[in-house]
């Protein structure tokens, strides 16, 4: 079998440059384009493949630069090609960076096996999306096996995705070491500077190189002579690599697959293994990965749920000390002052299923950036925690009012009524989730944070009142019950928001506004009775 589809010598990877023009590049040429920050995006890259591809390119560059005892990226494609080939001294012909190579030779992200062994492998894979990790190997989020006109780059992206973020999928199909258990995920959390793909790649490469000694010391990996490109090592599926044998920047593989030519198209063939490729179960995902947050108290890597990166988790990861600051989350002086954000990415996995790909951007304002760079993000965390608490209290009060409305004003309501009320309350919280970090940023940037927080409290209460008013149409329709139900709902809502023991600040600002409105109405109409915002329910029909 000949060596085919070389990432070092063939322009297999498409990207769009700063002028939105499409270009084709070899892997070394792509690194040069990154260095010039010329890469806007990759047209064939699917959303759930973005982080694995970014992490792979960062780790590979860091491995090559460290091996060459170099601190800055190379400037030419020839230099990059030589540096990458130097990582595979036993395969100087570039087999390890080619999609197709003989069985007993490493191919790109494909460990070697015995010569001719693949003839006995049973699993035939016709398309890259069938090879890709769980999110596309079942008809959950994306339809499977649709990529019938795939090109080499589709197989490249699928291989990187499978081998660096897949989990457990039944006996013989084991997952990666960089996650907390087979049904977990490899989430990513890191700062994205002002610029394009290359800007982020360059910053993360430098961060990784600077953290090498710290990773070695913290997770007990090899400073010298460790296995960096795991796919170079022969694997018969019966033996695991010891975690302590690995390089701090190691790029792993978890499945036994080989790409092959099927007529004029590419395909793949695979088989199972008796053990995981890397024996690291006891580490619970704490592998020194630059992008994975680690829960300090629990001593394990983060694994996201079906909620994804909701405002509660995202603010905890970004600002609190509950999770150790992962390497890529570090804020640098040259990240820029406008448009900097934290990018959270991850796939929620379960037993034999996926619960979606999640991605969230957390904007970092100038003051936030300054505080975070000085290790003073606890100030932001405190403000975020206060807001989370208030949203929870308002949601609870709103839910109670909704139960009264949908339950015709009765004290005891059915489970069905509670569930319907929960749908409206959930919609309210989802709205607050979407605007949470913009509102938080406004407070952190404000000259008078107390006044800004008070304005937010009033606006929050008003938005909750709007949800309650919208729910009126779902309440009782008969004239006999409608006033009783709406009256009970408004009374519970109004009383709950003004209950000082639950949240004194919210009660204070509402009381101040009530008094101000009362004074205004008294001045304008001495005989008028005042009405606060949540008492308005004129539309009875």
Coordinates of C-alpha atoms in Angstrom, one line a residue:
X1 CA 0.0 0.0 0.0
X2 CA 1.3 3.4 -1.0
X3 CA 1.4 6.4 1.3
X4 CA -1.4 8.8 0.2
X5 CA -3.0 12.1 1.2
X6 CA -0.1 13.7 3.0
X7 CA -0.9 16.7 5.2
X8 CA 2.7 17.8 4.9
X9 CA 2.9 17.9 1.1
X10 CA -0.7 18.1 -0.3
X11 CA -2.9 21.1 0.2
X12 CA -5.8 19.1 1.7
X13 CA -7.1 21.8 4.2
X14 CA -9.4 24.6 3.0
X15 CA -9.7 27.9 4.9
X16 CA -11.0 31.4 4.1
X17 CA -8.6 34.3 4.5
X18 CA -9.2 37.8 5.7
X19 CA -10.7 38.8 2.3
X20 CA -13.0 35.8 2.6
X21 CA -11.2 34.1 -0.3
X22 CA -10.9 30.3 -0.2
X23 CA -7.4 28.9 0.0
X24 CA -6.0 25.3 0.2
X25 CA -3.0 24.6 2.4
X26 CA -0.8 21.9 3.7
X27 CA -0.4 21.6 7.4
X28 CA 2.9 23.6 7.4
X29 CA 1.3 26.3 5.2
X30 CA -1.6 26.5 7.6
X31 CA 0.7 27.2 10.4
X32 CA 2.3 30.0 8.4
X33 CA -1.2 31.5 7.7
X34 CA -1.9 31.3 11.4
X35 CA 1.3 33.2 12.1
X36 CA 0.0 36.0 9.8
X37 CA -3.5 35.7 11.4
X38 CA -4.9 35.2 7.9
X39 CA -7.4 32.4 8.7
X40 CA -11.0 33.4 9.3
X41 CA -12.6 30.0 9.3
X42 CA -12.6 26.5 7.8
X43 CA -15.7 25.9 5.6
X44 CA -15.8 22.2 6.1
X45 CA -15.3 22.3 9.9
X46 CA -18.5 21.4 11.8
X47 CA -19.3 23.2 15.1
X48 CA -18.6 20.3 17.4
X49 CA -15.2 19.8 15.7
X50 CA -14.0 23.4 16.3
X51 CA -12.3 22.8 19.7
X52 CA -10.7 19.5 18.9
X53 CA -9.2 21.0 15.7
X54 CA -7.9 24.1 17.6
X55 CA -6.5 22.1 20.5
X56 CA -4.8 19.6 18.1
X57 CA -3.1 22.5 16.1
X58 CA -2.0 24.2 19.3
X59 CA -0.6 21.0 20.9
X60 CA 1.1 19.9 17.7
X61 CA 2.8 23.3 17.3
X62 CA 3.8 23.4 21.0
X63 CA 5.3 19.8 20.7
X64 CA 7.3 20.7 17.6
X65 CA 8.6 24.0 19.0
X66 CA 9.6 22.5 22.4
X67 CA 11.4 19.6 20.6
X68 CA 13.3 22.1 18.6
X69 CA 14.1 24.2 21.7
X70 CA 12.4 27.2 20.1
X71 CA 10.1 29.7 21.8
X72 CA 8.5 31.4 18.8
X73 CA 6.7 29.9 15.7
X74 CA 8.5 29.3 12.5
X75 CA 8.0 31.7 9.7
X76 CA 8.1 29.4 6.6
X77 CA 6.3 26.3 5.6
X78 CA 9.6 24.5 4.9
X79 CA 10.7 25.1 8.5
X80 CA 7.4 23.8 9.9
X81 CA 7.6 20.7 7.6
X82 CA 11.1 19.9 8.9
X83 CA 10.0 20.4 12.5
X84 CA 7.0 18.1 12.2
X85 CA 9.0 15.4 10.4
X86 CA 11.5 15.6 13.2
X87 CA 8.8 14.4 15.6
X88 CA 8.6 11.1 13.6
X89 CA 12.2 10.0 13.1
X90 CA 11.1 6.4 12.3
X91 CA 8.9 7.7 9.5
X92 CA 10.9 10.2 7.7
X93 CA 8.8 9.8 4.6
X94 CA 5.8 11.5 6.3
X95 CA 3.6 8.4 6.7
X96 CA 2.6 9.6 10.2
X97 CA 1.1 12.7 8.6
X98 CA -0.7 10.9 5.8
X99 CA -4.3 9.6 5.8
X100 CA -3.3 6.3 4.2
X101 CA -0.3 4.2 5.0
X102 CA 0.5 0.5 5.4
X103 CA -1.0 -1.2 8.4
X104 CA 2.3 -1.6 10.2
X105 CA 3.1 2.1 9.8
X106 CA 1.5 5.0 11.7
X107 CA -0.9 7.1 9.6
X108 CA -2.4 10.4 10.6
X109 CA -4.2 9.9 14.0
X110 CA -4.1 6.1 13.3
X111 CA -1.9 3.8 15.4
X112 CA 0.0 1.1 13.5
X113 CA -1.0 -2.6 13.9
X114 CA 0.4 -5.8 12.5
X115 CA 0.8 -6.0 8.7
X116 CA -2.4 -7.3 7.2
X117 CA -4.3 -7.1 10.4
X118 CA -7.0 -4.8 9.0
X119 CA -8.2 -7.6 6.7
X120 CA -9.9 -9.2 9.7
X121 CA -11.5 -6.0 10.9
X122 CA -15.2 -6.0 10.5
X123 CA -16.4 -2.4 11.0
X124 CA -16.7 -0.7 7.6
X125 CA -17.2 3.1 7.7
X126 CA -18.3 4.7 4.5
X127 CA -18.5 8.4 5.5
X128 CA -16.6 10.8 7.8
X129 CA -19.7 11.6 9.8
X130 CA -20.1 7.9 10.6
X131 CA -16.5 7.8 11.8
X132 CA -16.9 11.0 13.8
X133 CA -17.7 10.9 17.5
X134 CA -21.1 10.2 19.0
X135 CA -22.8 13.5 18.1
X136 CA -22.9 12.4 14.5
X137 CA -22.7 8.6 14.7
X138 CA -26.4 8.4 15.7
X139 CA -29.4 10.4 14.4
X140 CA -29.6 12.6 17.5
X141 CA -28.2 16.1 16.6
X142 CA -27.2 15.5 13.0
X143 CA -28.3 12.9 10.5
X144 CA -25.6 10.2 10.2
X145 CA -23.8 9.1 7.0
X146 CA -24.9 12.0 4.9
X147 CA -21.4 13.0 3.8
X148 CA -21.3 10.8 0.7
X149 CA -19.3 13.4 -1.3
X150 CA -16.7 13.9 1.4
X151 CA -13.1 15.0 0.7
X152 CA -9.9 14.2 2.5
X153 CA -10.3 17.2 4.8
X154 CA -13.6 15.8 6.0
X155 CA -11.8 12.7 7.1
X156 CA -9.1 14.7 8.7
X157 CA -11.5 16.6 10.9
X158 CA -13.5 13.5 11.7
X159 CA -10.3 11.7 12.8
X160 CA -9.2 14.5 15.1
X161 CA -12.7 14.8 16.6
X162 CA -13.1 11.0 17.2
X163 CA -9.6 10.4 18.6
X164 CA -9.4 13.4 20.9
X165 CA -12.9 13.8 22.3
X166 CA -14.8 10.5 22.0
X167 CA -16.1 8.7 25.1
X168 CA -17.2 5.1 25.9
X169 CA -19.6 3.5 23.5
X170 CA -19.9 -0.1 24.7
X171 CA -17.4 -2.9 25.1
X172 CA -14.4 -2.5 22.9
X173 CA -15.1 1.2 22.2
X174 CA -13.3 3.2 24.9
X175 CA -12.9 6.9 25.3
X176 CA -10.1 9.4 25.8
X177 CA -8.1 10.1 28.9
X178 CA -8.8 13.8 28.9
X179 CA -12.3 13.5 30.4
X180 CA -13.9 12.5 33.7
X181 CA -15.2 9.0 32.8
X182 CA -16.4 7.4 29.7
X183 CA -19.8 9.1 29.7
X184 CA -18.3 12.5 30.4
X185 CA -17.1 15.1 27.9
X186 CA -14.0 17.1 27.0
X187 CA -15.2 20.7 27.6
X188 CA -13.2 23.7 26.5
X189 CA -12.9 27.0 28.3
X190 CA -10.5 29.7 27.2
X191 CA -10.0 33.3 26.3
X192 CA -10.4 34.4 22.7
X193 CA -8.3 37.5 21.9
X194 CA -9.1 40.2 19.3
X195 CA -8.2 38.7 16.0
X196 CA -8.8 35.5 13.9
X197 CA -7.9 31.8 14.3
X198 CA -4.2 32.5 14.2
X199 CA -4.2 35.1 17.0
X200 CA -5.9 32.6 19.4
X201 CA -3.6 29.8 18.2
X202 CA -0.5 31.8 18.8
X203 CA -1.5 32.9 22.3
X204 CA -2.4 29.4 23.3
X205 CA 0.8 27.9 22.0
X206 CA 2.8 30.4 24.0
X207 CA 0.7 29.7 27.1
X208 CA 1.2 26.0 26.7
X209 CA 5.0 26.3 26.3
X210 CA 5.1 28.6 29.4
X211 CA 3.1 26.1 31.5
X212 CA 5.1 23.0 30.6
X213 CA 7.0 22.7 33.8
X214 CA 3.9 23.4 35.8
X215 CA 2.0 20.6 34.0
X216 CA 4.9 18.1 34.6
X217 CA 5.0 18.9 38.3
X218 CA 1.2 18.9 38.8
X219 CA 0.1 15.8 36.9
X220 CA 3.4 13.9 36.9
X221 CA 4.1 13.6 33.2
X222 CA 7.5 13.2 31.6
X223 CA 9.6 16.4 31.1
X224 CA 11.8 14.6 28.5
X225 CA 11.4 11.6 26.4
X226 CA 7.6 11.2 26.9
X227 CA 5.2 10.0 24.2
X228 CA 3.9 13.1 22.5
X229 CA 2.1 11.8 19.4
X230 CA 0.3 8.7 20.7
X231 CA -0.7 7.5 17.3
X232 CA 3.0 6.7 16.5
X233 CA 2.9 3.8 19.0
X234 CA 1.9 0.4 17.8
X235 CA -1.4 -0.8 19.3
X236 CA -2.9 -4.3 19.2
X237 CA -5.8 -3.3 21.4
X238 CA -4.7 -5.5 24.3
X239 CA -2.3 -3.1 26.2
X240 CA -2.6 0.4 27.5
X241 CA 0.0 3.1 27.7
X242 CA 0.9 4.3 31.3
X243 CA -0.1 7.9 31.9
X244 CA 3.3 8.6 33.3
X245 CA 4.9 7.7 30.0
X246 CA 3.3 10.7 28.2
X247 CA 4.6 14.1 27.3
X248 CA 2.8 17.1 28.9
X249 CA 1.4 18.2 25.5
X250 CA 0.4 14.7 24.4
X251 CA -2.1 14.2 21.5
X252 CA -4.0 11.0 22.1
X253 CA -6.0 8.5 20.1
X254 CA -8.7 6.2 21.6
X255 CA -9.9 4.0 18.7
X256 CA -8.3 1.5 16.3
X257 CA -9.2 2.8 12.9
X258 CA -7.5 3.0 9.5
X259 CA -8.4 5.1 6.5
X260 CA -8.4 3.2 3.1
X261 CA -9.2 3.9 -0.5
X262 CA -12.5 2.5 -1.7
X263 CA -12.3 2.9 -5.4
X264 CA -12.2 6.6 -6.1
X265 CA -13.4 7.6 -2.6
X266 CA -12.0 7.3 0.9
X267 CA -13.5 5.1 3.6
X268 CA -12.4 3.7 6.9
X269 CA -12.3 0.3 8.7
X270 CA -12.2 -0.2 12.4
X271 CA -12.2 -2.7 15.2
X272 CA -12.5 -2.7 19.0
X273 CA -9.9 -2.9 21.8
X274 CA -9.8 -4.8 25.1
X275 CA -8.6 -1.8 27.0
X276 CA -8.3 2.0 26.9
X277 CA -5.4 3.3 25.0
X278 CA -4.2 5.3 28.0
X279 CA -4.6 4.0 31.5
X280 CA -5.7 7.1 33.4
X281 CA -9.1 6.3 34.9
X282 CA -7.9 7.3 38.4
X283 CA -7.0 10.8 37.2
X284 CA -10.7 11.7 36.6
X285 CA -9.8 13.8 33.7
X286 CA -7.1 15.8 35.4
X287 CA -4.4 15.5 32.7
X288 CA -3.0 19.0 32.4
X289 CA -5.2 19.8 29.5
X290 CA -5.0 23.6 28.7
X291 CA -8.7 24.0 28.1
X292 CA -10.4 21.7 30.6
X293 CA -11.6 23.3 33.9
X294 CA -11.0 21.2 37.1
X295 CA -13.2 21.3 40.1
X296 CA -10.9 22.0 43.0
X297 CA -13.0 20.5 45.8
X298 CA -14.1 17.4 43.9
X299 CA -10.7 16.8 42.3
X300 CA -12.0 16.0 38.8
X301 CA -12.4 17.6 35.4
X302 CA -15.6 19.4 34.5
X303 CA -18.3 17.4 32.7
X304 CA -21.2 19.5 31.5
X305 CA -24.9 18.4 31.7
X306 CA -27.7 18.9 29.3
X307 CA -28.0 22.5 30.6
X308 CA -24.7 23.3 28.9
X309 CA -22.9 26.5 29.9
X310 CA -25.9 28.2 31.6
X311 CA -25.3 31.5 33.3
X312 CA -24.7 29.8 36.7
X313 CA -22.0 27.4 35.5
X314 CA -20.5 30.0 33.1
X315 CA -20.1 32.6 35.8
X316 CA -18.6 30.0 38.2
X317 CA -16.0 28.9 35.6
X318 CA -15.2 32.5 34.6
X319 CA -14.9 34.3 37.9
X320 CA -15.1 32.1 41.0
X321 CA -12.3 30.1 42.6
X322 CA -14.5 26.9 42.6
X323 CA -12.7 25.7 39.5
X324 CA -8.9 26.2 39.1
X325 CA -8.0 28.6 36.3
X326 CA -7.1 26.4 33.4
X327 CA -4.2 27.5 31.2
X328 CA -6.2 28.9 28.3
X329 CA -8.4 30.9 30.6
X330 CA -5.4 33.1 31.5
X331 CA -5.9 36.8 30.4
X332 CA -2.9 38.3 28.7
X333 CA -2.0 42.0 28.2
X334 CA -1.9 41.7 24.4
X335 CA -5.3 40.0 24.1
X336 CA -6.8 43.4 23.3
X337 CA -9.1 45.7 25.1
X338 CA -12.3 45.5 23.0
X339 CA -14.1 42.4 21.8
X340 CA -12.3 39.9 24.1
X341 CA -14.4 37.0 25.3
X342 CA -14.2 33.6 27.0
X343 CA -15.4 30.8 24.7
X344 CA -17.0 27.8 26.4
X345 CA -17.5 24.7 24.2
X346 CA -18.5 21.1 24.9
X347 CA -20.7 18.1 24.1
X348 CA -23.0 16.6 26.6
X349 CA -22.8 12.9 26.5
X350 CA -24.8 10.1 28.2
X351 CA -25.1 6.4 28.0
X352 CA -25.3 5.6 24.3
X353 CA -26.6 9.1 23.5
X354 CA -25.7 12.7 23.2
X355 CA -27.6 15.7 24.6
X356 CA -26.3 18.3 22.4
X357 CA -23.3 20.5 21.5
X358 CA -23.1 23.6 23.6
X359 CA -21.2 26.8 22.9
X360 CA -21.3 30.1 24.8
X361 CA -19.4 33.4 24.6
X362 CA -18.8 35.4 27.8
X363 CA -17.9 39.0 27.0
X364 CA -15.0 40.4 29.0
X365 CA -15.2 44.2 29.5
X366 CA -12.2 46.4 30.1
X367 CA -12.6 46.5 33.9
X368 CA -13.2 42.7 34.0
X369 CA -10.1 42.2 32.0
X370 CA -8.1 44.3 34.3
X371 CA -9.4 42.6 37.4
X372 CA -8.9 39.1 35.9
X373 CA -5.3 39.9 34.9
X374 CA -4.6 41.0 38.4
X375 CA -6.1 37.8 39.9
X376 CA -9.0 39.8 41.4
X377 CA -11.9 38.2 39.7
X378 CA -13.5 37.5 43.1
X379 CA -15.0 41.0 42.8
X380 CA -16.8 40.0 39.6
X381 CA -17.7 36.7 41.1
X382 CA -19.4 38.4 44.1
X383 CA -21.5 40.6 41.8
X384 CA -22.4 37.6 39.6
X385 CA -23.4 35.5 42.7
X386 CA -25.7 38.3 43.9
X387 CA -27.4 38.5 40.6
X388 CA -27.8 34.7 40.4
X389 CA -29.4 34.7 43.9
X390 CA -31.9 37.4 42.9
X391 CA -32.9 35.8 39.7
X392 CA -33.6 32.6 41.6
X393 CA -35.7 34.4 44.2
X394 CA -37.7 36.2 41.5
X395 CA -38.2 33.0 39.5
X396 CA -39.5 31.3 42.7
X397 CA -41.9 34.2 43.4
X398 CA -43.1 34.2 39.7
X399 CA -43.7 30.5 39.8
X400 CA -45.8 30.8 42.9
X401 CA -47.9 33.6 41.3
X402 CA -48.3 31.5 38.2
X403 CA -49.5 28.5 40.2
X404 CA -52.1 30.8 41.8
X405 CA -53.1 32.1 38.3
X406 CA -53.3 28.7 36.6
X407 CA -54.9 27.1 39.6
X408 CA -57.8 29.5 39.7
X409 CA -56.6 31.1 42.9
X410 CA -56.8 27.9 44.9
X411 CA -54.3 27.1 47.6
X412 CA -53.7 23.6 46.5
X413 CA -52.8 23.0 42.9
X414 CA -52.2 19.9 40.8
X415 CA -48.9 18.7 39.5
X416 CA -50.0 19.5 36.0
X417 CA -50.6 23.1 37.1
X418 CA -47.2 23.3 38.7
X419 CA -45.6 22.0 35.5
X420 CA -47.4 24.6 33.4
X421 CA -46.3 27.3 35.8
X422 CA -42.8 25.9 35.5
X423 CA -42.8 26.4 31.7
X424 CA -43.5 30.1 32.1
X425 CA -41.0 30.5 34.9
X426 CA -38.4 28.7 32.9
X427 CA -38.9 31.0 29.9
X428 CA -38.3 34.0 32.3
X429 CA -35.0 32.5 33.5
X430 CA -33.9 31.6 30.0
X431 CA -34.4 35.3 29.1
X432 CA -32.2 36.3 32.0
X433 CA -29.7 33.7 31.1
X434 CA -29.3 35.3 27.6
X435 CA -28.7 38.8 28.9
X436 CA -26.9 37.9 32.1
X437 CA -23.3 38.7 31.1
X438 CA -24.2 41.9 29.2
X439 CA -26.1 43.2 32.3
X440 CA -23.2 42.1 34.6
X441 CA -20.7 43.9 32.4
X442 CA -22.8 47.1 32.6
X443 CA -22.6 47.0 36.4
X444 CA -18.8 46.2 36.5
X445 CA -18.1 49.1 34.1
X446 CA -20.5 51.6 35.8
X447 CA -19.1 54.5 37.8
X448 CA -21.8 54.0 40.3
X449 CA -22.3 50.2 40.6
X450 CA -24.9 50.5 43.4
X451 CA -27.2 52.6 41.2
X452 CA -26.6 50.4 38.2
X453 CA -27.5 47.3 40.3
X454 CA -30.7 49.0 41.6
X455 CA -31.7 49.8 38.0
X456 CA -31.2 46.2 37.1
X457 CA -33.3 45.0 40.0
X458 CA -36.2 47.1 38.9
X459 CA -35.9 46.0 35.3
X460 CA -35.7 42.3 36.5
X461 CA -38.9 42.7 38.4
X462 CA -40.6 44.4 35.4
X463 CA -39.6 41.5 33.1
X464 CA -41.0 39.0 35.5
X465 CA -44.2 41.0 35.7
X466 CA -44.4 40.9 31.9
X467 CA -44.2 37.1 31.9
X468 CA -47.0 37.0 34.5
X469 CA -49.1 39.3 32.4
X470 CA -48.5 37.2 29.3
X471 CA -49.6 34.1 31.2
X472 CA -53.0 35.7 31.9
X473 CA -54.2 34.3 28.5
X474 CA -53.5 30.8 29.8
X475 CA -55.4 31.3 33.0
X476 CA -59.2 30.9 33.5
X477 CA -61.4 32.6 31.0
X478 CA -64.8 32.7 32.7
X479 CA -65.7 36.0 34.3
X480 CA -66.5 34.1 37.5
X481 CA -62.9 32.9 38.0
X482 CA -60.7 35.3 36.1
X483 CA -60.6 38.1 38.7
X484 CA -60.1 35.7 41.6
X485 CA -57.2 34.0 39.8
X486 CA -55.5 37.1 38.6
X487 CA -56.0 38.9 41.9
X488 CA -54.5 35.9 43.8
X489 CA -51.6 35.8 41.4
X490 CA -50.8 39.5 41.6
X491 CA -51.1 39.5 45.3
X492 CA -48.7 36.7 45.7
X493 CA -46.3 38.2 43.1
X494 CA -46.4 41.7 44.7
X495 CA -46.0 40.3 48.2
X496 CA -43.2 37.9 47.3
X497 CA -41.1 40.6 45.6
X498 CA -41.5 42.9 48.6
X499 CA -40.7 40.3 51.2
X500 CA -37.7 41.9 52.9
X501 CA -36.4 38.7 54.4
X502 CA -36.1 37.0 51.0
X503 CA -34.3 39.9 49.4
X504 CA -34.0 43.2 51.1
X505 CA -32.4 45.1 48.2
X506 CA -35.2 44.2 45.8
X507 CA -37.8 45.1 48.4
X508 CA -36.0 48.4 49.1
X509 CA -35.9 49.6 45.4
X510 CA -39.5 48.5 44.8
X511 CA -40.7 50.4 47.9
X512 CA -38.7 53.5 46.8
X513 CA -40.3 53.3 43.3
X514 CA -43.8 52.8 44.8
X515 CA -43.4 55.8 47.0
X516 CA -42.0 58.0 44.2
X517 CA -44.9 57.0 41.9
X518 CA -47.4 57.7 44.7
X519 CA -45.9 61.1 45.2
X520 CA -46.0 61.9 41.5
X521 CA -49.6 60.8 41.2
X522 CA -50.6 62.7 44.3
X523 CA -49.1 65.9 42.9
X524 CA -50.7 65.4 39.5
X525 CA -54.1 64.1 40.7
X526 CA -54.7 64.6 44.4
X527 CA -57.6 62.2 44.5
X528 CA -56.0 59.4 42.4
X529 CA -55.1 56.0 43.8
X530 CA -51.6 54.7 42.9
X531 CA -50.9 51.5 41.1
X532 CA -47.6 49.8 40.9
X533 CA -46.4 48.0 37.7
X534 CA -47.4 44.5 38.7
X535 CA -50.9 45.5 39.7
X536 CA -51.8 46.5 36.2
X537 CA -54.2 43.9 34.7
X538 CA -56.7 45.8 32.8
X539 CA -57.2 43.3 30.1
X540 CA -59.6 40.9 31.7
X541 CA -60.7 39.2 28.5

